[in-house]
Amino acid sequence: MRLVTGLIAGTVALAAPAVAQAADGAAPRRVVSLNVCTDQIALMLAAPGQIEAVSRFAVDPKASVMVEEARAYPTTAGGAEDVFLRRPDLVLAGSYTARATVDILRRLGIPVVEIAPASGFGDIAASIREIGAALGAADRAEEVIARFEARLARVPAAERTLRVALYGANGYTEGAGTLSHEVVTAAGFSNIAAEIGIVGIARLSLEQLILADPDLIVIGLDYDSPARAQEIFSHPALAALADVPKARIAPAHWVCGTPHIVEAVEGLVEARDAILEGR
Amino acid sequence: MNLRVPYPVLIAALAVTVALLFGLSLLTGSAELGLGESLSALFADGGSGGSGGGNVVAIVMQEIRLPRALLALMIGASLGLSGAALQGYLRNPLAEPGLIGVTATASLGAVLAIYTGISAAVPLALPAMALAGAGLAVLLVQLLAGGRGGALTLILAGVALTSLAGAMTSLALNLAPNPFASLEIVFWLLGSLADRSMIHVQIAAPFILAGWLMLATLGRGLDALALGEETAASLGVRLPLLRLLAVVGTASCVGASTAVAGAIGFVGLVVPHLLRPFVGHRPSRLLLASALGGAAMLLLADIAARVLAPDEDLKLGVLTALVGAPFFLWLVVRTRRRLA
């Protein structure tokens, strides 16, 4: 947990200028978001007309779960020229992947709030609070956080802890200190990657997967190619795992640290209960 | 094969092409700006500084499009020039600026800046660390290659250094703290000029100009070297000095280019081959021609990246390889026919 608290402390420190800006009184009126995760949080918090544009991924159902809401706004490809000409008074960005754009926008005098990718539920609340403060919607942010936490608290506990393997393309898995780990833990599973000491993202070898003998395999990634996801299981050594139930949660649900992550938890709870009842 | 065009005519034609493409680059962007509007905005007041009000179009032209076009010009010229210099010095048609390990080590420096998160915390940490990587590469290559100025040891030292830096870059990718950091590293490695600012121009320009000056002095030495190392030495060419200038000059301009734009391949390899027949295979004449040719090719690639897929942020390194590789294959086939 120390890692997670450290990350939260980091995001709070980053939030300081945004809070100061909101305290000036005037909330920004032309907000442009460059990142599919900040898009969704902004769509939850912003007042009508406050958003000037969202990223083009916000309307992509593979990446975003708020496509309908996002369709009301223009999308931006995210280049500095396009963003600048929309004359934003606040830009929201992820702390990776748009580095050059963020640097040049700051140089042109546009306030930018950068949100680090969430690696736990604590980070989600911190991001919502940070964006809420920047948008001058601190109260609404607290409401959203409270609703999120209440819905999370309503997730029914498991009678018995099942063991889950997160298994993505090329055999990558996610261990302790990742958002996916928190999701499966909240759904009442024990993550086999964390059990064997994996922190962050790492490869799970076939040996490890077979020896761990999971109750459920969650297949990540792979948007529309079921063939490739199944290919993983064509290895003869994995015949032993053929009968293990597999669940697929749409990546859009857990790629971003937003309150929608609860839906991923609930989806896993359904899979969990199906297994428990089946036996 | 000689396609003799008088040298001044060739240089003038290339210079005009570069100038036209530079102008075209300034007129290319996501905003639909008129020709007159753009050009007058380029020289208007109020573009710099940029806080608040100001002339929006002037800011777009002066702060977003101008640095991009300038960098494409400078980096393309650096790649073309150093490619020609190294092919001449090593007398090896496969030589390219990345060969001496500068591109790989500069990339490693940048990747470490992203990996450790320093690039997010300190604005100019990324180019600074990439430059440090390039500097280290020069020292190592010179040490490894020994003092006598032979070509073979230089190639071997460069290959070894490139492999080592490449392996360490892969390791950083492997251990990256989260998928977004890996993505940023991968994108960075592909090379791009998107959203670079005047600060990047200011960082890169001194190193690039210094590199150009060093490489520009090589002409006579390279012509002599075309007759063989011993003949060149007997003609009074000091090989160790020649190598030092070739290596340091390349490292300076290509290291600075990699620091601001990432690794851009194929320009330095293809452009000298393309222009060699036009200059009668004289290494000294190839230097300036390749510099102009490289600038033209990179400007064209950067324009194409914006026109072909304005929403996709097509990576420059991908585009130069996509165009460069088939062209290179054609060159190989043509060479084979000529030899047959």
Coordinates of C-alpha atoms in Angstrom, one line a residue:
Chain A
M1 CA 0.0 0.0 0.0
R2 CA 2.9 2.3 0.5
L3 CA 3.3 2.7 -3.2
V4 CA -0.3 3.7 -3.6
T5 CA -0.2 6.3 -0.8
G6 CA 2.9 7.7 -2.4
L7 CA 1.2 8.1 -5.7
I8 CA -1.8 9.8 -4.0
A9 CA 0.5 12.2 -2.3
G10 CA 2.1 12.9 -5.7
T11 CA -1.2 13.7 -7.4
V12 CA -2.3 15.9 -4.5
A13 CA 0.9 17.9 -4.8
L14 CA 0.2 18.3 -8.5
A15 CA -3.3 19.5 -7.8
A16 CA -2.1 22.6 -5.8
P17 CA -2.0 25.1 -8.7
A18 CA -5.4 24.0 -10.0
V19 CA -6.9 24.5 -6.6
A20 CA -5.4 28.0 -6.4
Q21 CA -6.8 28.8 -9.9
A22 CA -10.3 27.8 -8.8
A23 CA -10.0 29.9 -5.7
D24 CA -9.5 32.9 -8.0
G25 CA -13.3 32.8 -8.4
A26 CA -13.8 32.3 -12.2
A27 CA -14.2 28.7 -13.2
P28 CA -12.7 27.9 -16.6
R29 CA -15.3 28.1 -19.4
R30 CA -13.4 26.6 -22.3
V31 CA -12.0 23.3 -21.2
V32 CA -10.2 21.0 -23.6
S33 CA -9.4 17.4 -22.5
L34 CA -6.7 15.5 -24.3
N35 CA -6.9 12.1 -22.6
V36 CA -9.6 9.5 -22.7
C37 CA -9.5 9.2 -18.9
T38 CA -9.7 12.9 -18.2
D39 CA -12.4 13.2 -20.8
Q40 CA -14.7 10.9 -18.9
I41 CA -14.1 12.5 -15.5
A42 CA -14.6 16.0 -17.0
L43 CA -17.9 14.8 -18.7
M44 CA -19.1 13.8 -15.2
L45 CA -18.1 17.0 -13.5
A46 CA -18.4 19.8 -16.0
A47 CA -21.2 22.3 -16.1
P48 CA -23.2 22.5 -19.3
G49 CA -21.1 24.3 -22.0
Q50 CA -18.0 24.3 -19.9
I51 CA -16.3 21.7 -22.1
E52 CA -14.9 23.0 -25.4
A53 CA -13.6 19.7 -26.8
V54 CA -12.8 16.2 -25.7
S55 CA -10.2 13.8 -27.2
R56 CA -11.1 11.8 -30.2
F57 CA -10.9 8.6 -28.1
A58 CA -13.9 9.8 -26.0
V59 CA -16.2 8.7 -28.8
D60 CA -14.5 5.4 -29.4
P61 CA -16.5 2.7 -27.7
K62 CA -13.4 0.5 -27.4
A63 CA -11.7 3.1 -25.2
S64 CA -14.5 5.0 -23.5
V65 CA -17.7 4.0 -21.7
M66 CA -19.1 7.5 -22.0
V67 CA -19.5 7.7 -25.8
E68 CA -23.0 9.0 -25.7
E69 CA -22.2 11.9 -23.4
A70 CA -19.0 12.7 -25.4
R71 CA -21.0 12.9 -28.7
A72 CA -22.4 16.2 -27.6
Y73 CA -19.0 17.8 -27.9
P74 CA -16.4 18.4 -30.7
T75 CA -13.4 16.1 -30.6
T76 CA -9.8 17.1 -31.0
A77 CA -7.0 15.1 -32.4
G78 CA -4.8 16.6 -29.7
G79 CA -2.2 18.6 -31.6
A80 CA -1.0 21.9 -30.1
E81 CA -2.3 23.8 -33.1
D82 CA -5.8 22.4 -33.0
V83 CA -6.0 22.8 -29.2
F84 CA -4.6 26.3 -29.2
L85 CA -7.0 27.6 -31.8
R86 CA -9.9 26.5 -29.6
R87 CA -8.7 29.1 -27.2
P88 CA -9.0 26.9 -24.1
D89 CA -8.6 28.4 -20.6
L90 CA -7.9 25.0 -19.2
V91 CA -6.4 21.9 -20.7
L92 CA -6.7 18.5 -19.0
A93 CA -4.1 15.9 -20.0
G94 CA -2.7 12.5 -18.9
S95 CA 0.8 12.7 -17.4
Y96 CA 2.1 10.5 -20.2
T97 CA 1.9 10.4 -24.1
A98 CA 1.1 14.1 -24.6
R99 CA 4.3 15.5 -23.2
A100 CA 5.4 17.7 -26.1
T101 CA 1.9 19.1 -26.6
V102 CA 1.6 19.9 -22.9
D103 CA 5.0 21.6 -22.9
I104 CA 4.2 23.8 -25.8
L105 CA 0.7 24.7 -24.5
R106 CA 2.2 25.8 -21.1
R107 CA 4.7 27.8 -23.0
L108 CA 1.9 29.6 -24.8
G109 CA 0.4 30.5 -21.4
I110 CA -2.4 28.0 -21.3
P111 CA -3.0 26.3 -17.8
V112 CA -2.6 22.6 -18.1
V113 CA -3.7 20.1 -15.4
E114 CA -2.0 16.7 -15.7
I115 CA -3.5 13.6 -14.2
A116 CA -1.3 10.6 -13.5
P117 CA -2.8 7.2 -14.5
A118 CA -4.5 5.7 -11.5
S119 CA -3.0 2.6 -9.9
G120 CA -5.6 2.1 -7.3
F121 CA -9.1 3.3 -6.1
G122 CA -7.5 5.9 -3.9
D123 CA -6.0 7.5 -7.1
I124 CA -9.4 7.6 -8.7
A125 CA -10.8 9.8 -5.9
A126 CA -7.7 12.0 -6.1
S127 CA -8.1 12.5 -9.8
I128 CA -11.8 13.3 -9.5
R129 CA -11.0 15.8 -6.7
E130 CA -8.2 17.4 -8.7
I131 CA -10.3 17.8 -11.9
G132 CA -13.2 19.0 -9.8
A133 CA -11.1 21.7 -8.2
A134 CA -9.7 22.7 -11.6
L135 CA -13.2 22.9 -13.1
G136 CA -14.6 24.8 -10.1
A137 CA -16.9 21.9 -9.4
A138 CA -15.4 20.7 -6.1
D139 CA -18.9 19.9 -4.6
R140 CA -19.9 17.9 -7.6
A141 CA -16.6 16.0 -7.4
E142 CA -17.3 15.0 -3.8
E143 CA -20.8 13.8 -4.8
V144 CA -19.3 11.7 -7.6
I145 CA -16.7 10.3 -5.2
A146 CA -19.3 9.5 -2.5
R147 CA -21.5 7.7 -5.0
F148 CA -18.6 5.8 -6.4
E149 CA -17.4 4.7 -2.9
A150 CA -21.0 3.8 -1.9
R151 CA -21.5 1.7 -5.0
L152 CA -18.1 0.0 -4.3
A153 CA -19.1 -0.7 -0.7
R154 CA -22.3 -2.3 -1.9
V155 CA -20.4 -5.0 -3.8
P156 CA -21.4 -8.2 -2.1
A157 CA -18.6 -10.1 -0.3
A158 CA -17.7 -13.5 -1.4
E159 CA -18.5 -16.6 0.7
R160 CA -15.2 -18.0 -0.3
T161 CA -12.2 -16.4 -1.9
L162 CA -11.6 -17.6 -5.5
R163 CA -8.3 -17.2 -7.2
V164 CA -8.1 -15.4 -10.5
A165 CA -5.5 -15.0 -13.2
L166 CA -5.4 -11.9 -15.2
Y167 CA -4.0 -12.9 -18.6
G168 CA -3.6 -10.5 -21.4
A169 CA -2.0 -10.5 -24.8
N170 CA 1.4 -12.2 -25.0
G171 CA 0.9 -13.6 -21.5
Y172 CA 1.2 -10.3 -19.6
T173 CA -0.5 -10.1 -16.2
E174 CA -0.9 -7.4 -13.6
G175 CA 0.2 -7.8 -10.0
A176 CA 0.1 -5.7 -6.9
G177 CA 0.0 -2.0 -7.2
T178 CA -2.1 -1.9 -10.4
L179 CA -5.6 -0.8 -10.9
S180 CA -6.6 -4.2 -12.3
H181 CA -5.4 -5.8 -9.1
E182 CA -7.6 -3.6 -7.0
V183 CA -10.5 -4.4 -9.3
V184 CA -10.2 -8.2 -8.9
T185 CA -9.5 -7.8 -5.1
A186 CA -12.6 -5.7 -4.7
A187 CA -14.6 -8.4 -6.5
G188 CA -13.5 -10.8 -3.8
F189 CA -10.8 -12.6 -5.7
S190 CA -7.2 -13.4 -4.9
N191 CA -4.9 -12.3 -7.7
I192 CA -2.5 -15.1 -8.5
A193 CA 0.0 -12.7 -9.9
A194 CA 0.2 -10.9 -6.6
E195 CA 0.3 -14.2 -4.8
I196 CA 3.5 -15.1 -6.6
G197 CA 5.0 -11.7 -5.9
I198 CA 4.5 -9.8 -9.2
V199 CA 4.3 -6.1 -8.7
G200 CA 3.1 -4.0 -11.6
I201 CA 2.9 -5.5 -15.1
A202 CA 4.9 -8.5 -15.9
R203 CA 4.7 -11.7 -17.9
L204 CA 3.1 -14.7 -16.4
S205 CA 4.8 -17.8 -17.7
L206 CA 2.7 -20.8 -18.7
E207 CA 4.3 -22.8 -15.9
Q208 CA 3.2 -20.2 -13.4
L209 CA -0.3 -20.1 -14.8
I210 CA -0.7 -23.9 -14.7
L211 CA 0.8 -24.3 -11.2
A212 CA -1.3 -21.5 -9.8
D213 CA -4.4 -23.4 -10.8
P214 CA -6.8 -20.4 -11.0
D215 CA -10.6 -20.6 -10.5
L216 CA -11.1 -18.0 -13.2
I217 CA -9.1 -16.6 -16.0
V218 CA -9.8 -13.0 -17.0
I219 CA -8.7 -12.3 -20.5
G220 CA -7.7 -8.7 -21.0
L221 CA -7.0 -6.6 -24.1
D222 CA -7.8 -7.8 -27.5
Y223 CA -10.7 -5.7 -28.6
D224 CA -12.2 -7.6 -31.5
S225 CA -10.0 -10.5 -32.2
P226 CA -11.4 -13.5 -30.1
A227 CA -9.1 -15.7 -32.2
R228 CA -6.0 -14.2 -30.7
A229 CA -7.2 -14.3 -27.2
Q230 CA -8.0 -18.0 -27.6
E231 CA -4.7 -18.7 -29.2
I232 CA -3.1 -18.4 -25.8
F233 CA -5.0 -21.5 -24.8
S234 CA -4.0 -23.6 -27.9
H235 CA -0.7 -24.6 -26.2
P236 CA -1.0 -28.3 -25.4
A237 CA 0.3 -27.6 -21.8
L238 CA -2.8 -25.5 -21.3
A239 CA -5.3 -28.3 -22.0
A240 CA -5.4 -28.6 -18.2
L241 CA -6.9 -25.2 -18.1
A242 CA -9.5 -25.8 -20.8
D243 CA -12.3 -26.2 -18.2
V244 CA -11.4 -23.2 -16.2
P245 CA -14.1 -20.5 -16.7
K246 CA -12.9 -17.5 -18.7
A247 CA -14.3 -14.0 -18.3
R248 CA -13.7 -11.0 -20.6
I249 CA -14.2 -7.5 -19.3
A250 CA -14.3 -4.8 -22.0
P251 CA -11.0 -2.9 -21.7
A252 CA -12.8 0.4 -21.8
H253 CA -14.1 -0.4 -18.4
W254 CA -10.8 -0.7 -16.7
V255 CA -8.3 1.1 -18.8
C256 CA -9.1 4.4 -17.0
G257 CA -9.4 5.2 -13.3
T258 CA -12.9 6.5 -13.3
P259 CA -16.0 5.6 -11.3
H260 CA -17.0 3.3 -14.2
I261 CA -14.4 0.9 -12.8
V262 CA -17.2 -0.3 -10.5
E263 CA -18.9 -1.9 -13.5
A264 CA -15.8 -4.0 -14.1
V265 CA -15.9 -5.1 -10.4
E266 CA -19.6 -5.9 -10.7
G267 CA -19.0 -7.9 -13.9
L268 CA -16.4 -10.0 -12.1
V269 CA -18.7 -10.5 -9.1
E270 CA -21.2 -12.0 -11.6
A271 CA -18.6 -14.3 -12.9
R272 CA -17.6 -15.2 -9.3
D273 CA -21.2 -16.0 -8.2
A274 CA -21.7 -18.1 -11.3
I275 CA -18.7 -20.2 -10.4
L276 CA -19.7 -20.5 -6.7
E277 CA -23.2 -21.5 -7.6
G278 CA -22.1 -24.0 -10.3
R279 CA -20.2 -26.0 -7.7
Chain B
M1 CA 26.6 5.5 -63.8
N2 CA 27.0 9.2 -63.9
L3 CA 24.1 11.6 -64.3
R4 CA 26.2 14.7 -64.9
V5 CA 24.4 17.9 -63.9
P6 CA 26.7 20.9 -63.4
Y7 CA 27.3 21.1 -59.7
P8 CA 26.1 24.7 -59.2
V9 CA 22.8 23.8 -61.0
L10 CA 22.3 20.7 -58.8
I11 CA 22.9 22.7 -55.6
A12 CA 20.6 25.5 -56.8
A13 CA 17.8 23.1 -57.7
L14 CA 18.1 21.4 -54.3
A15 CA 18.1 24.7 -52.5
V16 CA 15.0 25.9 -54.3
T17 CA 13.3 22.5 -53.5
V18 CA 14.2 22.9 -49.8
A19 CA 12.9 26.5 -49.8
L20 CA 9.6 25.5 -51.4
L21 CA 9.1 22.6 -49.0
F22 CA 10.0 24.8 -46.1
G23 CA 7.2 27.2 -47.2
L24 CA 4.8 24.4 -47.8
S25 CA 5.6 23.0 -44.3
L26 CA 4.6 26.4 -42.8
L27 CA 1.3 26.3 -44.7
T28 CA 0.5 22.8 -43.4
G29 CA -1.5 22.3 -40.3
S30 CA -4.8 21.4 -38.8
A31 CA -6.1 25.0 -38.9
E32 CA -7.2 26.2 -42.3
L33 CA -5.3 29.4 -42.8
G34 CA -5.1 31.4 -46.0
L35 CA -1.7 31.9 -47.8
G36 CA -1.6 35.6 -47.2
E37 CA -2.9 35.4 -43.7
S38 CA -0.3 32.8 -42.8
L39 CA 2.6 34.6 -44.3
S40 CA 1.8 38.0 -42.8
A41 CA 1.2 36.4 -39.4
L42 CA 4.6 34.8 -39.6
F43 CA 6.2 38.2 -39.5
A44 CA 3.6 40.0 -37.3
D45 CA 4.3 41.2 -33.8
G46 CA 2.6 39.7 -30.8
G47 CA 3.4 36.1 -31.7
S48 CA 6.1 35.5 -29.1
G49 CA 5.4 35.4 -25.4
G50 CA 2.0 34.1 -26.0
S51 CA 0.3 34.7 -22.7
G52 CA -3.4 35.6 -23.0
G53 CA -4.5 37.8 -25.8
G54 CA -2.1 38.3 -28.7
N55 CA -2.6 37.5 -32.3
V56 CA -3.8 33.8 -32.4
V57 CA -2.7 33.2 -36.0
A58 CA 0.7 34.8 -35.4
I59 CA 1.2 32.5 -32.4
V60 CA 0.3 29.4 -34.4
M61 CA 2.7 30.4 -37.2
Q62 CA 5.6 31.6 -35.0
E63 CA 5.4 29.3 -32.1
I64 CA 4.0 26.0 -33.5
R65 CA 4.6 25.8 -37.2
L66 CA 7.9 27.7 -37.5
P67 CA 9.8 25.6 -35.0
R68 CA 8.5 22.4 -36.6
A69 CA 9.6 23.5 -40.1
L70 CA 13.0 24.7 -38.8
L71 CA 13.6 21.5 -37.0
A72 CA 12.7 19.4 -40.0
L73 CA 15.2 21.5 -42.0
M74 CA 18.0 21.3 -39.5
I75 CA 17.5 17.6 -38.6
G76 CA 17.1 16.5 -42.2
A77 CA 20.2 18.4 -43.3
S78 CA 22.1 16.9 -40.3
L79 CA 21.1 13.4 -41.3
G80 CA 21.9 13.8 -44.9
L81 CA 25.3 15.5 -44.3
S82 CA 26.5 13.1 -41.7
G83 CA 25.3 10.2 -43.8
A84 CA 27.4 11.4 -46.7
A85 CA 30.4 12.1 -44.4
L86 CA 30.3 8.7 -42.8
Q87 CA 29.8 6.8 -46.1
G88 CA 32.7 8.8 -47.5
Y89 CA 35.0 8.3 -44.5
L90 CA 34.2 4.6 -44.0
R91 CA 33.9 3.9 -47.7
N92 CA 31.1 1.7 -46.9
P93 CA 27.7 2.1 -48.6
L94 CA 25.8 0.9 -45.5
A95 CA 27.2 3.6 -43.3
E96 CA 24.6 5.9 -41.8
P97 CA 24.6 8.3 -38.9
G98 CA 23.3 5.7 -36.4
L99 CA 26.3 3.5 -37.1
I100 CA 28.6 5.1 -34.6
G101 CA 26.1 4.5 -31.8
V102 CA 25.1 8.1 -31.3
T103 CA 21.4 7.6 -32.1
A104 CA 21.0 4.6 -29.9
T105 CA 22.8 6.2 -26.9
A106 CA 20.9 9.5 -27.3
S107 CA 17.7 7.5 -27.4
L108 CA 18.7 5.6 -24.3
G109 CA 19.3 8.9 -22.5
A110 CA 15.9 10.1 -23.5
V111 CA 14.2 6.8 -22.6
L112 CA 15.8 6.9 -19.1
A113 CA 14.5 10.4 -18.7
I114 CA 11.0 9.1 -19.5
Y115 CA 11.4 5.9 -17.5
T116 CA 12.6 7.7 -14.3
G117 CA 9.8 10.3 -14.6
I118 CA 12.4 13.1 -14.7
S119 CA 11.1 14.2 -18.1
A120 CA 7.7 14.9 -16.5
A121 CA 9.1 16.7 -13.5
V122 CA 11.8 18.9 -15.2
P123 CA 10.8 20.4 -18.6
L124 CA 14.1 20.0 -20.5
A125 CA 15.4 16.9 -18.8
L126 CA 14.7 14.7 -21.9
P127 CA 16.8 16.6 -24.5
A128 CA 19.5 17.2 -21.9
M129 CA 19.8 13.5 -21.0
A130 CA 19.7 12.6 -24.7
L131 CA 22.6 15.0 -25.4
A132 CA 24.5 13.6 -22.5
G133 CA 24.0 10.1 -24.0
A134 CA 25.3 11.3 -27.3
G135 CA 28.3 12.8 -25.6
L136 CA 29.1 9.6 -23.8
A137 CA 28.8 7.7 -27.1
V138 CA 31.5 9.8 -28.7
L139 CA 33.9 9.3 -25.8
L140 CA 33.3 5.5 -25.8
V141 CA 33.5 5.1 -29.5
Q142 CA 36.8 7.1 -29.7
L143 CA 38.2 5.1 -26.8
L144 CA 37.1 1.7 -28.2
A145 CA 38.2 2.4 -31.7
G146 CA 41.7 3.3 -30.7
G147 CA 43.8 6.3 -31.8
R148 CA 45.0 5.2 -35.3
G149 CA 42.0 6.3 -37.2
G150 CA 41.1 3.0 -38.9
A151 CA 37.6 2.6 -40.3
L152 CA 37.0 -1.0 -39.3
T153 CA 37.5 -0.5 -35.5
L154 CA 35.2 2.5 -35.6
I155 CA 32.4 0.4 -37.3
L156 CA 32.9 -2.4 -34.8
A157 CA 32.9 -0.1 -31.8
G158 CA 29.8 1.7 -33.1
V159 CA 27.9 -1.6 -33.6
A160 CA 28.8 -2.8 -30.1
L161 CA 27.7 0.5 -28.6
T162 CA 24.4 0.5 -30.6
S163 CA 23.6 -3.1 -29.4
L164 CA 24.4 -2.3 -25.8
A165 CA 22.3 0.9 -25.8
G166 CA 19.5 -0.9 -27.6
A167 CA 19.5 -3.7 -25.1
M168 CA 19.3 -1.2 -22.2
T169 CA 16.5 0.6 -24.0
S170 CA 14.6 -2.6 -24.2
L171 CA 15.3 -3.3 -20.5
A172 CA 13.8 0.1 -19.6
L173 CA 10.7 -0.7 -21.7
N174 CA 10.5 -4.0 -19.9
L175 CA 10.7 -2.5 -16.5
A176 CA 8.6 0.6 -17.2
P177 CA 6.4 1.6 -14.3
N178 CA 3.1 1.4 -16.2
P179 CA 1.8 0.8 -19.7
F180 CA 1.4 4.5 -20.4
A181 CA 5.1 5.1 -19.7
S182 CA 6.0 2.2 -22.1
L183 CA 3.7 3.8 -24.7
E184 CA 5.4 7.1 -24.3
I185 CA 8.8 5.4 -24.7
V186 CA 7.8 3.6 -27.8
F187 CA 6.2 6.7 -29.4
W188 CA 9.3 8.6 -28.6
L189 CA 11.6 6.0 -30.2
L190 CA 9.6 6.3 -33.4
G191 CA 10.6 9.9 -33.9
S192 CA 8.3 12.8 -34.4
L193 CA 8.3 16.6 -34.8
A194 CA 4.8 17.1 -33.5
D195 CA 4.4 20.1 -31.2
R196 CA 8.1 20.9 -30.8
S197 CA 8.6 24.5 -29.7
M198 CA 11.2 27.2 -30.2
I199 CA 12.9 26.0 -27.1
H200 CA 13.7 22.8 -28.9
V201 CA 15.2 24.8 -31.8
Q202 CA 17.3 26.8 -29.3
I203 CA 18.6 23.6 -27.6
A204 CA 19.4 21.8 -30.8
A205 CA 20.7 24.7 -33.0
P206 CA 24.1 25.3 -31.4
F207 CA 25.1 21.6 -31.5
I208 CA 23.7 21.1 -35.0
L209 CA 25.6 24.2 -36.3
A210 CA 28.8 23.0 -34.6
G211 CA 28.4 19.6 -36.2
W212 CA 27.8 21.1 -39.6
L213 CA 31.0 23.2 -39.4
M214 CA 33.1 20.1 -38.4
L215 CA 31.7 17.9 -41.2
A216 CA 32.0 20.7 -43.8
T217 CA 35.8 20.7 -43.3
L218 CA 36.0 17.0 -44.4
G219 CA 35.6 17.5 -48.2
R220 CA 39.3 17.4 -49.3
G221 CA 40.2 14.6 -46.9
L222 CA 37.3 12.4 -48.1
D223 CA 38.2 12.9 -51.7
A224 CA 41.8 11.8 -50.9
L225 CA 40.5 8.9 -48.9
A226 CA 38.5 7.6 -51.8
L227 CA 41.9 6.6 -53.2
G228 CA 42.6 4.4 -50.2
E229 CA 43.9 5.0 -46.6
E230 CA 47.6 4.8 -47.5
T231 CA 47.3 7.1 -50.5
A232 CA 45.4 9.6 -48.5
A233 CA 48.0 9.5 -45.7
S234 CA 50.7 10.1 -48.4
L235 CA 48.7 13.1 -49.7
G236 CA 49.1 14.6 -46.2
V237 CA 45.6 13.8 -44.9
R238 CA 45.8 13.3 -41.1
L239 CA 43.5 10.3 -40.7
P240 CA 43.1 10.5 -36.9
L241 CA 42.0 14.1 -37.2
L242 CA 39.7 13.3 -40.1
R243 CA 38.0 10.6 -38.0
L244 CA 37.8 12.8 -34.9
L245 CA 36.0 15.5 -37.0
A246 CA 33.7 12.9 -38.7
V247 CA 32.7 11.3 -35.4
V248 CA 32.4 14.4 -33.2
G249 CA 30.6 16.3 -36.0
T250 CA 28.1 13.5 -36.6
A251 CA 27.6 13.0 -32.9
S252 CA 27.0 16.7 -32.3
C253 CA 24.4 17.2 -35.0
V254 CA 22.7 13.8 -35.0
G255 CA 22.8 13.6 -31.2
A256 CA 21.1 17.0 -30.9
S257 CA 18.6 15.9 -33.6
T258 CA 17.8 12.7 -31.7
A259 CA 17.4 14.7 -28.5
V260 CA 14.6 16.8 -29.8
A261 CA 12.9 14.6 -32.4
G262 CA 13.7 10.9 -31.5
A263 CA 15.4 8.4 -33.8
I264 CA 14.6 9.1 -37.5
G265 CA 16.1 6.4 -39.7
F266 CA 16.8 6.0 -43.4
V267 CA 17.3 9.6 -44.4
G268 CA 21.0 9.5 -43.6
L269 CA 21.3 6.1 -45.5
V270 CA 19.3 6.8 -48.6
V271 CA 19.9 10.4 -49.4
P272 CA 23.7 10.1 -50.2
H273 CA 23.0 7.1 -52.4
L274 CA 20.3 9.0 -54.2
L275 CA 22.5 12.0 -54.9
R276 CA 25.9 10.3 -55.5
P277 CA 25.5 9.8 -59.3
F278 CA 24.7 13.5 -59.7
V279 CA 27.9 14.7 -58.2
G280 CA 30.2 12.3 -60.2
H281 CA 30.9 10.2 -57.1
R282 CA 33.0 12.9 -55.5
P283 CA 32.6 12.7 -51.7
S284 CA 33.4 16.4 -51.2
R285 CA 30.6 17.5 -53.5
L286 CA 28.2 15.0 -52.0
L287 CA 28.3 16.7 -48.6
L288 CA 26.4 19.9 -49.4
A289 CA 24.1 18.1 -51.9
S290 CA 23.2 15.5 -49.2
A291 CA 22.6 18.1 -46.6
L292 CA 20.1 19.8 -48.9
G293 CA 18.6 16.5 -50.0
G294 CA 18.2 15.3 -46.4
A295 CA 16.4 18.6 -45.5
A296 CA 14.1 18.2 -48.5
M297 CA 13.3 14.6 -47.7
L298 CA 12.5 15.2 -44.0
L299 CA 10.4 18.3 -44.7
L300 CA 8.5 16.3 -47.3
A301 CA 8.0 13.4 -44.8
D302 CA 6.8 15.7 -42.1
I303 CA 4.4 17.4 -44.5
A304 CA 3.1 14.0 -45.6
A305 CA 2.7 12.9 -42.0
R306 CA 0.3 15.9 -41.4
V307 CA -1.5 15.7 -44.7
L308 CA -2.0 11.9 -45.0
A309 CA -3.3 11.3 -41.5
P310 CA -3.9 14.6 -39.7
D311 CA -5.7 12.9 -36.8
E312 CA -3.3 10.0 -36.3
D313 CA 0.0 11.7 -35.4
L314 CA 1.8 9.5 -37.8
K315 CA 5.3 9.1 -36.6
L316 CA 8.0 10.5 -38.8
G317 CA 10.4 7.6 -38.3
V318 CA 7.8 5.2 -39.5
L319 CA 7.1 7.3 -42.6
T320 CA 10.8 7.7 -43.6
A321 CA 11.3 4.0 -43.3
L322 CA 8.1 3.3 -45.2
V323 CA 9.3 5.4 -48.1
G324 CA 13.0 4.7 -47.6
A325 CA 13.0 0.9 -47.5
P326 CA 11.3 0.2 -50.8
F327 CA 13.5 2.9 -52.5
F328 CA 16.5 1.3 -51.0
L329 CA 15.5 -2.1 -52.3
W330 CA 15.1 -0.6 -55.8
L331 CA 18.6 0.8 -55.4
V332 CA 19.9 -2.7 -54.5
V333 CA 18.3 -4.3 -57.6
R334 CA 19.6 -1.5 -59.8
T335 CA 23.1 -1.9 -58.5
R336 CA 22.9 -5.7 -59.0
R337 CA 21.9 -5.2 -62.6
R338 CA 24.8 -2.8 -63.2
L339 CA 27.2 -5.3 -61.8
A340 CA 25.8 -8.2 -63.7

